mmCIF file of C-alpha atoms in Angstrom:
data_model
loop_
_atom_site.group_PDB
_atom_site.id
_atom_site.type_symbol
_atom_site.label_atom_id
_atom_site.label_comp_id
_atom_site.label_asym_id
_atom_site.label_seq_id
_atom_site.Cartn_x
_atom_site.Cartn_y
_atom_site.Cartn_z
ATOM 1 C CA MET A 1 82.008 66.665 -13.036
ATOM 2 C CA ALA A 2 80.623 63.865 -10.894
ATOM 3 C CA LEU A 3 82.139 61.256 -13.214
ATOM 4 C CA LEU A 4 85.552 62.868 -12.771
ATOM 5 C CA SER A 5 85.421 63.493 -9.040
ATOM 6 C CA GLY A 6 83.440 60.480 -7.866
ATOM 7 C CA ARG A 7 81.236 62.836 -5.852
ATOM 8 C CA PRO A 8 77.454 63.065 -6.217
ATOM 9 C CA ARG A 9 76.286 65.278 -9.047
ATOM 10 C CA GLN A 10 75.476 68.839 -8.066
ATOM 11 C CA ALA A 11 73.544 70.142 -11.050
ATOM 12 C CA ASP A 12 70.100 69.569 -12.480
ATOM 13 C CA VAL A 13 68.839 70.196 -15.987
ATOM 14 C CA VAL A 14 65.335 71.140 -17.062
ATOM 15 C CA ALA A 15 64.313 70.464 -20.656
ATOM 16 C CA LEU A 16 62.073 73.030 -22.320
ATOM 17 C CA THR A 17 60.991 70.635 -25.052
ATOM 18 C CA TYR A 18 60.948 66.909 -25.731
ATOM 19 C CA CYS A 19 64.414 65.411 -25.573
ATOM 20 C CA ARG A 20 66.068 62.055 -25.835
ATOM 21 C CA LEU A 21 68.503 61.259 -23.058
ATOM 22 C CA LEU A 22 71.493 58.983 -23.120
ATOM 23 C CA VAL A 23 73.235 57.444 -20.130
ATOM 24 C CA LEU A 24 77.006 57.461 -19.792
ATOM 25 C CA ARG A 25 78.074 54.887 -17.250
ATOM 26 C CA LYS A 26 81.214 55.529 -15.215
ATOM 27 C CA VAL A 27 82.883 52.348 -16.491
ATOM 28 C CA ASP A 28 82.306 53.403 -20.112
ATOM 29 C CA PHE A 29 83.580 56.923 -19.445
ATOM 30 C CA GLU A 30 86.718 55.567 -17.763
ATOM 31 C CA ARG A 31 87.302 53.175 -20.679
ATOM 32 C CA PHE A 32 86.973 56.080 -23.126
ATOM 33 C CA LEU A 33 89.485 58.175 -21.166
ATOM 34 C CA ALA A 34 91.917 55.263 -20.977
ATOM 35 C CA VAL A 35 92.166 55.004 -24.762
ATOM 36 C CA ASN A 36 91.836 58.700 -25.634
ATOM 37 C CA SER A 37 94.645 60.556 -23.895
ATOM 38 C CA GLU A 38 94.048 63.825 -25.767
ATOM 39 C CA ALA A 39 90.379 63.853 -24.796
ATOM 40 C CA LYS A 40 91.324 62.990 -21.210
ATOM 41 C CA ALA A 41 93.751 65.938 -21.079
ATOM 42 C CA ALA A 42 91.171 68.345 -22.525
ATOM 43 C CA ILE A 43 88.399 67.142 -20.208
ATOM 44 C CA SER A 44 90.709 67.367 -17.184
ATOM 45 C CA ARG A 45 91.769 70.913 -18.112
ATOM 46 C CA ILE A 46 88.170 72.073 -18.536
ATOM 47 C CA ALA A 47 87.110 70.375 -15.301
ATOM 48 C CA GLU A 48 89.901 72.125 -13.388
ATOM 49 C CA GLU A 49 88.874 75.490 -14.882
ATOM 50 C CA ARG A 50 85.249 74.874 -13.955
ATOM 51 C CA LEU A 51 86.157 73.830 -10.418
ATOM 52 C CA SER A 52 88.217 76.993 -10.012
ATOM 53 C CA MET A 53 85.354 79.160 -11.316
ATOM 54 C CA ASN A 54 82.891 77.442 -8.954
ATOM 55 C CA GLN A 55 85.207 77.987 -5.987
ATOM 56 C CA GLN A 56 85.631 81.667 -6.877
ATOM 57 C CA SER A 57 81.855 82.089 -7.160
ATOM 58 C CA GLY A 58 81.397 80.405 -3.792
ATOM 59 C CA ASN A 59 84.008 82.645 -2.216
ATOM 60 C CA ARG A 60 82.336 85.775 -3.614
ATOM 61 C CA ALA A 61 78.945 84.609 -2.370
ATOM 62 C CA ALA A 62 80.358 83.898 1.097
ATOM 63 C CA GLU A 63 81.988 87.346 1.182
ATOM 64 C CA SER A 64 78.758 89.115 0.238
ATOM 65 C CA VAL A 65 76.819 87.219 2.922
ATOM 66 C CA SER A 66 79.369 88.058 5.635
ATOM 67 C CA SER A 67 79.489 91.753 4.655
#
């Protein structure tokens, strides 16, 4: 999500076992999106759905705190 929005990342991950990590630089991600329009459309759609879900969760949490 941070790669798409340009905002700082908001999630952390904890590995339960050994893992090998790869780095995806913003410039490489943007280059990939530029040449893969179908992937760009799918990623954008999923990101919008996720953003909407996160906003709804935040709204529900705010409502329960104010109640």
